């Protein structure tokens, strides 16, 4: 059995052609695993391809045509990949939809992308489609994967189960043998194969048109920097509608040939990760920060001696991390001390987390605090920053081993050119750049002007080629005094605090800077419990005067590193967490800055008034559609006074 290794020769194939090649060359190797009822079920490359082939025949039997769009609304399950590659093998285009999307968002995506068919994982997703059925007339068929709760829909021919499509496919293949192989062979690397939605921070999401060669080039180029082994394992638990998961599960998975593992459920992902023990992991900062917070909470609950030992050994880890991140050899004494710390603390800790086999870990999508970076490198996790965007297939820049820096996102991956425009915008060029935006020629022309991908991000290159990202070009602001500032830069510094989950900075054309701050309910909740501070809800906790003083001290620390004109003068602790379901965040967790400013305008204006508190009506939406409104008094917290202001009560 000859194993296919990543190489640029693979760019001659389409994604489903590459799957077929692996099925022929290494068909008995494990390609996928899915945990179901506590048991990991394995799928070989041969079985993977055969299921894709049969599902494709089933789609043909249902009337699916070349060039049509097929949307998928599901969590991370093998059926997503079967459907995606089957559609692409027929010359169609797959469209990823976030399973957390609410019905109006789904209606927009399906109508905008002209989806002809949809794979909906379960009754929850099917019910969303039923609610918007009259708004999506182009959708001819809805395929559901999980039959539980679907008995009442069997008489409606709009619906059909995944299993029934496979049965149709097998029957169709018997009547038309070789049809899928013929259609598959007609595919070209430059064909559009997948629509990946942008985050939509400033408006409706756009569909970036990805080619087969985009995903394959990215997969090969990244593995030229960080080689993967065919025997490696990867856990797929982030939404497959996100380009980050597409690049790992599809692009890297097919070019590298490692096993992709699917957790039993989104909620069990971290537990299932411990069982798999992946060799590579990619997650946004919130995941890495969340894991560190859980460790911090557990250590703070342990005996004093245990805490003392943990802190002493972690100090050794921090010293070793500085050498490891810079690629320099450690002094002999530090090597011995670190070996002891690793054996006593770090190795058992990594084993508990499922990180014992982890060779490389990536973070991207937002900045990760230097303390978080240091922590993971201290315990021996090779965490590296990546930078990219949907339009360049996720990754274009990455740290190299032994050259990890807190303030940069690394160097370009092989095959990527970079330059900084006169206006300071980051421009890139490679075979991973998408074909443009679907049905948006105007936006496509701006995106690809001059043959370069215009990122929309401001940044600069260091003397040795590292890229530093500042902020979105459109988000760079000026105070009333003319001082230029990046709100995202300040927000990221605030979020480096373990007590701050989210922040939104204001100050454009204003006399000074202010902010909304979301506390982290886990770490602040533990802090409150340790001090006997009783609370009931997030709103109650966020408006405690003691919490206000805690966060105020964190903001003052951030201010010390900022120029006088760019220091936060006032802030409020928002009484609710910003939420994608309330349109305050995108589905990828990015703040919709303009929407938030408009929605909470009375709070923004209060920050620039003489008010000490402001009374607001808090609105909470529940899954059943009901809305609860509660009046609360929100304190305006000043940073330039020694005393903290007392918060309001609900």
Coordinates of C-alpha atoms in Angstrom, one line a residue:
X1 CA 0.0 0.0 0.0
X2 CA 1.6 3.3 -1.2
X3 CA 0.7 6.3 0.9
X4 CA 0.2 9.6 -0.9
X5 CA 2.3 12.4 0.6
X6 CA 1.4 16.1 0.4
X7 CA 3.0 17.7 -2.7
X8 CA 2.1 20.4 -5.2
X9 CA 1.4 17.6 -7.7
X10 CA -1.9 17.1 -5.9
X11 CA -3.1 20.5 -7.3
X12 CA -3.8 18.6 -10.6
X13 CA -6.8 17.0 -8.9
X14 CA -10.1 18.1 -7.5
X15 CA -11.0 17.3 -3.9
X16 CA -13.2 14.3 -4.7
X17 CA -10.6 13.1 -7.3
X18 CA -8.0 13.2 -4.5
X19 CA -10.4 11.1 -2.3
X20 CA -10.8 8.6 -5.1
X21 CA -7.0 8.4 -5.5
X22 CA -6.6 7.7 -1.8
X23 CA -9.3 5.1 -1.9
X24 CA -7.5 3.3 -4.7
X25 CA -4.0 3.6 -3.2
X26 CA -4.6 3.3 0.6
X27 CA -8.2 2.2 0.8
X28 CA -7.8 0.2 4.0
X29 CA -6.4 3.1 6.1
X30 CA -8.7 4.9 8.5
X31 CA -9.9 8.2 7.1
X32 CA -12.7 9.2 9.5
X33 CA -14.0 8.3 13.0
X34 CA -17.2 9.2 14.6
X35 CA -18.2 8.7 18.2
X36 CA -21.7 7.3 18.6
X37 CA -23.2 6.1 21.9
X38 CA -19.7 6.1 23.4
X39 CA -18.1 4.0 20.6
X40 CA -15.7 5.3 18.0
X41 CA -16.7 4.0 14.6
X42 CA -14.1 3.9 11.9
X43 CA -14.4 4.7 8.2
X44 CA -11.7 3.7 5.8
X45 CA -10.8 5.7 2.7
X46 CA -12.5 3.1 0.5
X47 CA -15.7 3.3 2.6
X48 CA -15.4 7.1 2.5
X49 CA -15.3 7.2 -1.2
X50 CA -18.0 4.6 -1.7
X51 CA -20.4 6.5 0.4
X52 CA -19.6 9.7 -1.5
X53 CA -20.2 7.9 -4.8
X54 CA -23.5 6.4 -3.7
X55 CA -24.8 9.7 -2.3
X56 CA -23.9 11.4 -5.5
X57 CA -25.9 8.8 -7.5
X58 CA -28.8 9.5 -5.1
X59 CA -28.6 13.2 -5.8
X60 CA -28.6 12.5 -9.6
X61 CA -31.7 10.3 -9.1
X62 CA -33.3 13.3 -7.3
X63 CA -32.5 15.6 -10.2
X64 CA -29.5 17.4 -9.0
X65 CA -27.7 19.1 -11.9
X66 CA -24.2 20.2 -12.6
X67 CA -23.5 23.8 -11.4
X68 CA -26.3 23.7 -8.8
X69 CA -25.8 24.7 -5.2
X70 CA -26.3 22.3 -2.2
X71 CA -26.4 23.8 1.3
X72 CA -25.5 21.9 4.5
X73 CA -26.7 22.8 7.9
X74 CA -25.2 20.4 10.4
X75 CA -22.8 19.9 13.2
X76 CA -19.5 18.1 12.6
X77 CA -20.6 14.7 11.2
X78 CA -19.2 12.5 8.4
X79 CA -22.4 13.0 6.4
X80 CA -21.3 16.6 5.9
X81 CA -18.2 15.4 4.1
X82 CA -20.1 12.8 2.2
X83 CA -22.5 15.4 0.9
X84 CA -19.9 18.1 0.2
X85 CA -17.6 15.8 -1.8
X86 CA -20.5 14.1 -3.7
X87 CA -21.9 17.5 -4.8
X88 CA -18.4 18.7 -5.8
X89 CA -17.9 15.4 -7.7
X90 CA -21.0 16.1 -9.8
X91 CA -19.8 19.6 -10.7
X92 CA -22.0 21.3 -8.1
X93 CA -21.1 23.7 -5.3
X94 CA -21.5 23.0 -1.6
X95 CA -22.6 25.8 0.7
X96 CA -21.8 25.8 4.4
X97 CA -24.4 27.2 6.8
X98 CA -23.8 27.6 10.6
X99 CA -26.1 25.2 12.6
X100 CA -26.5 27.9 15.1
X101 CA -28.1 30.2 12.5
X102 CA -31.6 31.4 13.2
X103 CA -34.4 31.0 10.5
X104 CA -34.0 34.5 8.9
X105 CA -30.3 34.1 8.5
X106 CA -30.8 30.7 6.9
X107 CA -33.4 32.1 4.6
X108 CA -31.0 34.8 3.4
X109 CA -28.1 32.4 2.8
X110 CA -30.3 29.8 0.9
X111 CA -31.9 32.5 -1.3
X112 CA -28.7 34.4 -1.9
X113 CA -26.7 31.3 -2.9
X114 CA -29.6 29.8 -5.0
X115 CA -29.5 26.5 -3.1
X116 CA -31.4 23.8 -4.9
X117 CA -31.2 21.2 -2.1
X118 CA -30.3 21.2 1.6
X119 CA -28.9 18.6 4.0
X120 CA -30.3 19.4 7.5
X121 CA -28.9 17.3 10.3
X122 CA -31.9 16.8 12.5
X123 CA -35.4 17.9 13.5
X124 CA -34.1 21.2 14.9
X125 CA -32.7 22.2 11.6
X126 CA -35.6 20.8 9.6
X127 CA -38.1 22.9 11.7
X128 CA -36.1 26.0 10.9
X129 CA -36.5 25.2 7.2
X130 CA -40.3 24.6 7.6
X131 CA -40.6 28.0 9.3
X132 CA -39.1 29.7 6.2
X133 CA -40.4 27.4 3.5
X134 CA -42.3 30.1 1.7
X135 CA -39.1 32.3 1.6
X136 CA -36.9 29.6 -0.1
X137 CA -38.8 28.6 -3.2
X138 CA -35.6 27.5 -5.0
X139 CA -35.1 24.6 -2.5
X140 CA -36.6 21.5 -4.1
X141 CA -35.5 18.9 -1.6
X142 CA -34.5 18.7 2.1
X143 CA -32.4 15.7 3.2
X144 CA -32.3 15.0 6.9
X145 CA -29.6 12.8 8.5
X146 CA -31.1 12.0 11.9
X147 CA -34.6 10.4 11.6
X148 CA -35.5 10.9 15.2
X149 CA -38.6 13.1 15.5
X150 CA -39.2 13.1 11.7
X151 CA -42.2 10.6 11.6
X152 CA -44.7 13.5 11.2
X153 CA -42.9 14.7 8.0
X154 CA -42.9 11.4 6.1
X155 CA -46.0 12.3 4.0
X156 CA -44.3 15.5 2.8
X157 CA -42.2 14.7 -0.3
X158 CA -40.1 17.9 0.3
X159 CA -38.2 15.7 2.8
X160 CA -36.2 12.6 2.4
X161 CA -33.7 10.9 4.7
X162 CA -30.0 10.5 4.1
X163 CA -30.4 6.7 4.3
X164 CA -33.1 6.8 1.6
X165 CA -30.8 8.9 -0.7
X166 CA -28.1 6.3 -0.3
X167 CA -30.6 3.6 -1.2
X168 CA -31.7 5.6 -4.3
X169 CA -28.0 6.0 -5.1
X170 CA -27.2 2.3 -5.0
X171 CA -30.1 1.5 -7.2
X172 CA -29.2 4.3 -9.6
X173 CA -25.6 3.0 -9.7
X174 CA -26.7 -0.4 -10.8
X175 CA -28.7 1.1 -13.7
X176 CA -26.0 3.6 -14.6
X177 CA -22.6 2.1 -13.6
X178 CA -19.6 4.4 -14.1
X179 CA -21.8 7.6 -14.3
X180 CA -20.2 9.2 -11.2
X181 CA -16.7 8.3 -12.3
X182 CA -17.4 10.0 -15.6
X183 CA -18.7 13.1 -14.0
X184 CA -15.8 13.1 -11.5
X185 CA -13.2 12.9 -14.2
X186 CA -14.6 16.0 -15.9
X187 CA -13.8 18.1 -12.9
X188 CA -11.0 20.7 -13.1
X189 CA -8.8 22.2 -10.3
X190 CA -10.0 25.7 -11.2
X191 CA -13.7 24.8 -10.8
X192 CA -15.7 26.5 -8.1
X193 CA -16.5 23.9 -5.5
X194 CA -17.5 25.5 -2.2
X195 CA -19.1 28.7 -1.0
X196 CA -17.7 29.9 2.4
X197 CA -19.5 32.8 3.9
X198 CA -17.6 35.8 5.2
X199 CA -18.3 36.9 8.8
X200 CA -20.5 39.8 7.8
X201 CA -19.3 42.3 10.5
X202 CA -20.4 45.3 8.4
X203 CA -23.4 43.8 6.6
X204 CA -24.9 40.7 5.1
X205 CA -22.3 37.8 4.7
X206 CA -20.9 37.4 1.2
X207 CA -20.2 34.0 -0.3
X208 CA -16.5 33.6 -1.2
X209 CA -16.2 31.2 -4.2
X210 CA -13.5 28.7 -3.4
X211 CA -11.8 26.5 -6.1
X212 CA -10.5 23.0 -5.6
X213 CA -7.0 24.2 -6.0
X214 CA -7.4 26.8 -3.3
X215 CA -8.0 24.2 -0.6
X216 CA -5.4 21.8 -1.9
X217 CA -2.7 24.5 -2.3
X218 CA -3.3 25.7 1.3
X219 CA -3.2 22.1 2.6
X220 CA 0.0 21.3 0.9
X221 CA 1.7 24.6 1.7
X222 CA 1.0 24.5 5.4
X223 CA 2.3 21.0 5.6
X224 CA 5.5 22.1 3.9
X225 CA 6.0 24.2 7.0
X226 CA 4.5 21.8 9.5
X227 CA 4.5 18.2 8.1
X228 CA 1.8 15.9 9.1
X229 CA 2.0 12.1 9.2
X230 CA -0.7 9.8 7.7
X231 CA -1.0 8.1 11.1
X232 CA -1.9 11.4 12.8
X233 CA -5.3 12.3 14.3
X234 CA -7.3 15.5 14.2
X235 CA -10.5 16.3 16.1
X236 CA -13.0 18.3 14.0
X237 CA -15.3 20.2 16.4
X238 CA -15.5 23.8 15.1
X239 CA -18.3 24.6 12.6
X240 CA -17.6 23.2 9.2
X241 CA -19.3 26.3 7.8
X242 CA -16.3 28.2 9.0
X243 CA -13.3 28.4 6.7
X244 CA -11.0 27.4 9.5
X245 CA -12.6 24.0 9.9
X246 CA -12.9 23.5 6.1
X247 CA -9.2 24.1 5.7
X248 CA -8.3 21.5 8.4
X249 CA -10.9 18.8 7.8
X250 CA -11.2 19.0 4.0
X251 CA -8.0 20.7 2.7
X252 CA -5.5 19.4 5.2
X253 CA -7.4 16.1 5.7
X254 CA -7.4 15.1 2.0
X255 CA -3.9 16.4 1.2
X256 CA -2.3 14.9 4.4
X257 CA -4.4 11.8 4.6
X258 CA -4.6 11.8 8.4
X259 CA -7.6 10.6 10.3
X260 CA -10.4 13.2 11.0
X261 CA -12.4 12.4 14.1
X262 CA -15.9 13.7 14.9
X263 CA -17.0 14.1 18.5
X264 CA -20.3 12.6 19.7
X265 CA -21.7 16.0 20.3
X266 CA -20.5 19.6 20.3
X267 CA -20.9 19.7 24.1
X268 CA -18.7 16.6 24.5
X269 CA -15.9 17.8 22.2
X270 CA -13.4 18.5 25.0
X271 CA -14.0 15.1 26.6
X272 CA -13.8 13.3 23.3
X273 CA -10.5 15.2 22.6
X274 CA -9.0 13.5 25.7
X275 CA -9.8 10.1 24.2
X276 CA -8.4 10.8 20.8
X277 CA -5.3 12.6 21.8
X278 CA -4.9 14.6 18.5
X279 CA -1.5 15.4 17.0
X280 CA -2.7 18.7 15.6
X281 CA -5.3 21.1 16.8
X282 CA -6.7 24.4 15.5
X283 CA -9.0 26.6 17.6
X284 CA -9.9 30.3 18.0
X285 CA -8.5 32.1 21.1
X286 CA -11.8 31.6 23.1
X287 CA -11.1 27.8 23.2
X288 CA -7.5 28.2 24.4
X289 CA -8.5 30.9 26.9
X290 CA -11.4 28.7 28.1
X291 CA -9.1 25.7 28.7
X292 CA -6.6 27.9 30.6
X293 CA -9.5 29.4 32.7
X294 CA -10.7 25.9 33.7
X295 CA -7.2 25.0 34.8
X296 CA -6.9 28.2 36.8
X297 CA -10.3 27.6 38.5
X298 CA -9.3 24.0 39.5
X299 CA -5.9 25.0 40.8
X300 CA -7.5 27.9 42.8
X301 CA -9.8 25.3 44.5
X302 CA -7.0 23.0 45.5
X303 CA -5.0 22.9 48.7
X304 CA -2.5 25.7 49.4
X305 CA 0.5 23.4 49.1
X306 CA -0.7 22.2 45.7
X307 CA -1.1 25.8 44.5
X308 CA 2.4 26.7 45.8
X309 CA 3.9 23.8 43.9
X310 CA 1.9 24.6 40.8
X311 CA 3.1 28.2 40.8
X312 CA 6.8 27.3 41.4
X313 CA 6.8 24.7 38.6
X314 CA 5.0 27.0 36.2
X315 CA 7.6 29.7 36.8
X316 CA 10.2 27.2 35.6
X317 CA 8.0 26.5 32.5
X318 CA 7.8 30.2 31.8
X319 CA 11.5 30.6 31.8
X320 CA 11.9 27.5 29.5
X321 CA 9.2 28.9 27.2
X322 CA 11.2 32.0 26.4
X323 CA 14.0 29.8 25.1
X324 CA 11.8 27.4 23.2
X325 CA 9.7 30.1 21.5
X326 CA 12.9 31.8 20.3
X327 CA 14.5 28.5 19.2
X328 CA 17.5 28.9 21.6
X329 CA 19.0 26.1 23.6
X330 CA 18.2 26.2 27.4
X331 CA 21.0 26.4 29.9
X332 CA 21.8 23.0 31.5
X333 CA 20.3 23.8 34.9
X334 CA 17.1 25.0 33.4
X335 CA 16.9 21.9 31.2
X336 CA 17.1 19.7 34.3
X337 CA 14.6 21.9 36.2
X338 CA 12.2 21.8 33.3
X339 CA 12.5 18.0 32.9
X340 CA 11.5 17.7 36.6
X341 CA 8.6 20.1 36.2
X342 CA 7.4 18.3 33.0
X343 CA 7.5 14.9 34.7
X344 CA 5.8 16.1 37.9
X345 CA 3.2 18.6 36.5
X346 CA 3.2 19.3 32.8
X347 CA 3.0 15.8 31.4
X348 CA 0.1 14.7 33.7
X349 CA -1.7 18.0 33.0
X350 CA -1.3 17.5 29.2
X351 CA -2.5 13.9 29.6
X352 CA -5.7 15.1 31.3
X353 CA -6.3 17.7 28.6
X354 CA -5.7 15.2 25.8
X355 CA -2.6 17.1 24.6
X356 CA 0.0 14.5 25.3
X357 CA 0.5 13.7 21.6
X358 CA -0.1 17.2 20.4
X359 CA 2.9 18.3 18.2
X360 CA 1.4 21.5 16.8
X361 CA -1.5 23.7 17.9
X362 CA -2.8 26.8 16.0
X363 CA -4.9 29.8 17.0
X364 CA -6.4 32.3 14.7
X365 CA -9.4 34.6 14.0
X366 CA -8.4 37.1 16.8
X367 CA -5.4 38.0 18.9
X368 CA -4.4 35.7 21.8
X369 CA -2.9 37.3 24.9
X370 CA 0.8 36.9 25.5
X371 CA 0.2 35.3 28.9
X372 CA -1.9 32.6 27.3
X373 CA 0.8 32.0 24.8
X374 CA 3.4 31.7 27.5
X375 CA 1.3 29.4 29.6
X376 CA 0.8 26.8 26.8
X377 CA 4.5 26.9 25.8
X378 CA 5.4 26.6 29.5
X379 CA 3.5 23.3 29.8
X380 CA 5.0 22.1 26.5
X381 CA 2.2 22.8 23.9
X382 CA 3.6 24.2 20.7
X383 CA 0.9 26.9 20.1
X384 CA 1.4 29.1 17.1
X385 CA -0.6 32.0 15.7
X386 CA -1.9 31.9 12.1
X387 CA -3.4 34.7 10.0
X388 CA -5.6 34.5 7.0
X389 CA -9.2 35.1 5.9
X390 CA -12.0 33.3 4.2
X391 CA -10.9 34.7 0.8
X392 CA -7.5 33.1 1.0
X393 CA -8.7 29.8 2.3
X394 CA -8.1 30.4 6.0
X395 CA -4.3 30.3 6.4
X396 CA -1.7 32.5 4.7
X397 CA 0.7 33.3 7.5
X398 CA 2.0 31.1 10.4
X399 CA 4.7 31.1 13.1
X400 CA 7.6 28.7 12.5
X401 CA 8.8 26.3 15.2
X402 CA 11.3 28.2 17.4
X403 CA 10.2 31.6 16.0
X404 CA 7.0 32.3 17.9
X405 CA 6.3 35.9 18.9
X406 CA 3.3 37.3 20.8
X407 CA 2.9 40.4 18.7
X408 CA 3.1 38.9 15.2
X409 CA 1.2 36.3 13.1
X410 CA 4.3 34.8 11.6
X411 CA 5.6 34.6 8.0
X412 CA 3.8 33.7 4.7
X413 CA 3.4 30.1 4.0
X414 CA 5.2 28.8 0.9
X415 CA 3.7 30.1 -2.4
X416 CA 2.3 33.3 -0.7
X417 CA 3.5 36.8 -1.7
X418 CA 2.8 39.7 0.6
X419 CA 3.1 43.5 0.3
X420 CA 1.8 46.5 2.2
X421 CA 0.0 49.1 0.2
X422 CA 0.7 52.8 0.5
X423 CA -2.4 53.1 2.8
X424 CA -1.0 50.4 5.0
X425 CA -3.3 47.6 3.9
X426 CA -2.1 44.0 3.8
X427 CA -2.1 42.6 0.3
X428 CA -1.5 38.9 -0.5
X429 CA -1.2 36.7 -3.6
X430 CA -1.2 32.9 -4.0
X431 CA -3.1 29.9 -5.4
X432 CA -5.2 29.9 -2.3
X433 CA -7.0 33.2 -3.2
X434 CA -10.7 32.7 -4.0
X435 CA -12.3 33.5 -7.3
X436 CA -14.3 36.4 -5.8
X437 CA -17.8 36.8 -4.2
X438 CA -20.9 35.1 -5.6
X439 CA -23.2 37.6 -7.4
X440 CA -21.1 40.5 -6.2
X441 CA -18.9 41.7 -9.1
X442 CA -18.5 45.1 -7.5
X443 CA -17.1 43.7 -4.3
X444 CA -15.0 41.1 -6.2
X445 CA -13.4 43.9 -8.2
X446 CA -12.4 45.7 -5.0
X447 CA -11.2 42.5 -3.4
X448 CA -8.9 41.4 -6.2
X449 CA -7.9 44.8 -7.6
X450 CA -4.5 44.8 -9.3
X451 CA -4.2 41.0 -9.0
X452 CA -3.7 41.1 -5.2
X453 CA -6.1 40.1 -2.5
X454 CA -7.0 43.2 -0.5
X455 CA -7.4 42.0 3.1
X456 CA -9.1 45.1 4.5
X457 CA -6.6 44.8 7.4
X458 CA -4.0 47.3 8.3
X459 CA -0.5 46.0 9.2
X460 CA 3.2 46.0 8.6
X461 CA 6.2 43.7 8.1
X462 CA 9.0 43.5 10.5
X463 CA 12.6 43.6 9.3
X464 CA 12.8 39.8 9.4
X465 CA 9.5 39.2 7.5
X466 CA 7.0 38.7 10.3
X467 CA 3.6 40.2 9.7
X468 CA 2.0 42.4 12.4
X469 CA -1.8 43.0 12.0
X470 CA -3.2 46.2 13.5
X471 CA -6.9 46.3 12.8
X472 CA -9.4 46.6 10.0
X473 CA -8.5 49.6 7.8
X474 CA -12.2 50.7 8.0
X475 CA -12.1 50.5 11.8
X476 CA -9.1 52.7 12.4
X477 CA -10.5 55.8 14.1
X478 CA -9.5 59.3 15.3
X479 CA -10.4 61.1 18.4
X480 CA -11.8 64.6 18.4
X481 CA -8.2 65.8 19.0
X482 CA -6.9 64.0 15.9
X483 CA -5.2 61.0 17.7
X484 CA -5.4 57.9 15.5
X485 CA -6.2 54.7 17.3
X486 CA -7.2 51.0 16.6
X487 CA -10.2 50.0 18.7
X488 CA -9.4 46.3 18.1
X489 CA -5.9 46.7 19.4
X490 CA -7.2 48.2 22.7
X491 CA -10.0 45.6 22.9
X492 CA -7.5 42.8 22.5
X493 CA -5.4 44.2 25.3
X494 CA -8.5 44.3 27.5
X495 CA -9.4 40.7 26.6
X496 CA -6.0 39.5 27.7
X497 CA -7.3 39.8 31.2
X498 CA -8.8 36.6 32.5
X499 CA -11.8 38.5 33.9
X500 CA -12.8 40.2 30.5
X501 CA -14.6 38.1 27.9
X502 CA -15.4 40.8 25.3
X503 CA -14.9 44.5 24.9
X504 CA -16.1 47.2 22.5
X505 CA -14.2 50.5 22.4
X506 CA -15.7 53.8 21.3
X507 CA -14.0 57.2 20.7
X508 CA -14.3 58.1 17.0
X509 CA -14.6 61.9 16.8
X510 CA -15.1 61.9 20.6
X511 CA -13.0 63.8 23.2
X512 CA -11.8 60.5 24.9
X513 CA -12.1 56.7 24.7
X514 CA -14.7 54.6 26.4
X515 CA -15.8 51.0 26.3
X516 CA -18.4 48.3 26.9
X517 CA -17.0 45.3 28.7
X518 CA -18.4 41.8 29.2
X519 CA -17.1 40.1 32.2
X520 CA -16.1 36.4 31.9
X521 CA -18.8 34.6 33.9
X522 CA -16.5 31.6 34.7
X523 CA -13.5 33.4 36.1
X524 CA -15.4 36.3 37.7
X525 CA -17.9 33.9 39.1
X526 CA -15.2 31.9 40.7
X527 CA -13.6 35.1 42.0
X528 CA -16.9 36.1 43.6
X529 CA -17.4 32.7 45.2
X530 CA -14.0 32.8 46.7
X531 CA -14.9 36.1 48.4
X532 CA -18.4 35.0 49.6
X533 CA -20.0 37.4 47.1
X534 CA -23.5 36.0 46.4
X535 CA -25.1 36.5 43.0
X536 CA -27.9 35.0 41.0
X537 CA -27.6 35.9 37.3
X538 CA -25.0 37.3 34.9
X539 CA -26.8 40.6 35.2
X540 CA -26.6 40.5 39.0
X541 CA -22.9 39.6 39.0
X542 CA -21.9 42.2 36.3
X543 CA -23.5 45.0 38.3
X544 CA -21.8 44.2 41.7
X545 CA -19.7 47.2 42.9
X546 CA -16.9 44.7 43.9
X547 CA -16.8 43.4 40.3
X548 CA -16.7 46.9 39.0
X549 CA -13.7 47.6 41.1
X550 CA -12.0 44.3 39.9
X551 CA -12.5 45.2 36.3
X552 CA -11.5 48.8 36.9
X553 CA -8.1 47.6 38.2
X554 CA -7.7 45.6 35.0
X555 CA -8.6 48.5 32.8
X556 CA -6.1 50.7 34.6
X557 CA -3.4 48.1 33.9
X558 CA -4.2 48.3 30.2
X559 CA -4.2 52.2 30.3
X560 CA -0.6 52.2 31.7
X561 CA 0.6 50.8 28.4
X562 CA -1.3 53.3 26.3
X563 CA -0.6 56.9 25.3
X564 CA -2.4 59.4 27.5
X565 CA -4.8 60.4 24.7
X566 CA -5.8 56.8 24.1
X567 CA -6.5 55.7 27.6
X568 CA -10.0 54.6 28.5
X569 CA -11.6 57.3 30.7
X570 CA -14.9 55.5 31.3
X571 CA -16.6 52.2 30.8
X572 CA -19.7 50.2 31.6
X573 CA -20.1 46.5 32.5
X574 CA -22.7 45.4 30.0
X575 CA -25.6 43.6 31.7
X576 CA -25.7 40.8 29.1
X577 CA -23.2 38.8 27.1
X578 CA -23.0 39.9 23.5
X579 CA -24.7 37.2 21.4
X580 CA -24.8 36.2 17.7
X581 CA -28.5 35.3 18.1
X582 CA -29.1 39.0 19.0
X583 CA -27.0 40.1 15.9
X584 CA -24.4 41.6 18.2
X585 CA -21.7 39.1 17.1
X586 CA -21.2 37.3 13.8
X587 CA -21.4 33.5 13.8
X588 CA -17.6 33.5 14.0
X589 CA -17.7 35.5 17.2
X590 CA -16.7 38.9 15.8
X591 CA -18.3 42.1 17.2
X592 CA -20.7 43.9 14.9
X593 CA -19.4 47.3 16.0
X594 CA -21.9 49.6 14.3
X595 CA -24.9 47.5 15.3
X596 CA -23.8 47.4 18.9
X597 CA -23.2 51.1 19.0
X598 CA -26.7 51.8 17.6
X599 CA -28.5 49.2 19.7
X600 CA -27.0 50.5 22.9
X601 CA -26.9 54.2 21.9
X602 CA -28.3 55.5 25.3
X603 CA -25.3 53.7 27.0
X604 CA -22.8 55.2 24.6
X605 CA -24.2 58.7 25.0
X606 CA -24.2 58.3 28.8
X607 CA -20.4 57.5 28.7
X608 CA -19.9 61.0 27.2
X609 CA -22.2 62.8 29.6
X610 CA -22.0 63.8 33.3
X611 CA -24.2 60.9 34.3
X612 CA -23.0 58.5 37.0
X613 CA -25.6 55.9 36.2
X614 CA -28.1 55.2 33.4
X615 CA -31.3 53.3 33.6
X616 CA -31.9 50.9 30.7
X617 CA -34.4 48.3 29.7
X618 CA -32.6 45.0 29.2
X619 CA -34.2 42.7 26.7
X620 CA -33.6 38.9 26.8
X621 CA -34.6 36.5 24.0
X622 CA -35.3 32.9 24.7
X623 CA -35.2 29.9 22.4
X624 CA -39.0 29.5 22.4
X625 CA -39.2 33.0 20.9
X626 CA -40.4 34.7 24.2
X627 CA -38.9 38.0 25.3
X628 CA -38.3 39.2 28.8
X629 CA -37.7 42.9 29.6
X630 CA -36.1 44.0 32.8
X631 CA -35.2 47.5 33.9
X632 CA -31.7 47.9 35.5
X633 CA -29.4 50.7 36.6
X634 CA -26.0 50.6 35.0
X635 CA -23.0 52.4 36.6
X636 CA -20.7 54.6 34.6
X637 CA -17.3 53.5 35.9
X638 CA -14.4 56.1 35.8
X639 CA -10.8 55.1 35.6
X640 CA -9.3 58.4 36.6
X641 CA -10.6 58.4 40.1
X642 CA -9.3 56.4 43.1
X643 CA -12.7 55.3 44.2
X644 CA -14.9 52.9 42.1
X645 CA -18.4 54.0 41.5
X646 CA -21.2 51.9 43.0
X647 CA -23.1 49.8 40.5
X648 CA -26.8 49.7 40.0
X649 CA -29.3 47.0 40.9
X650 CA -31.9 45.2 38.8

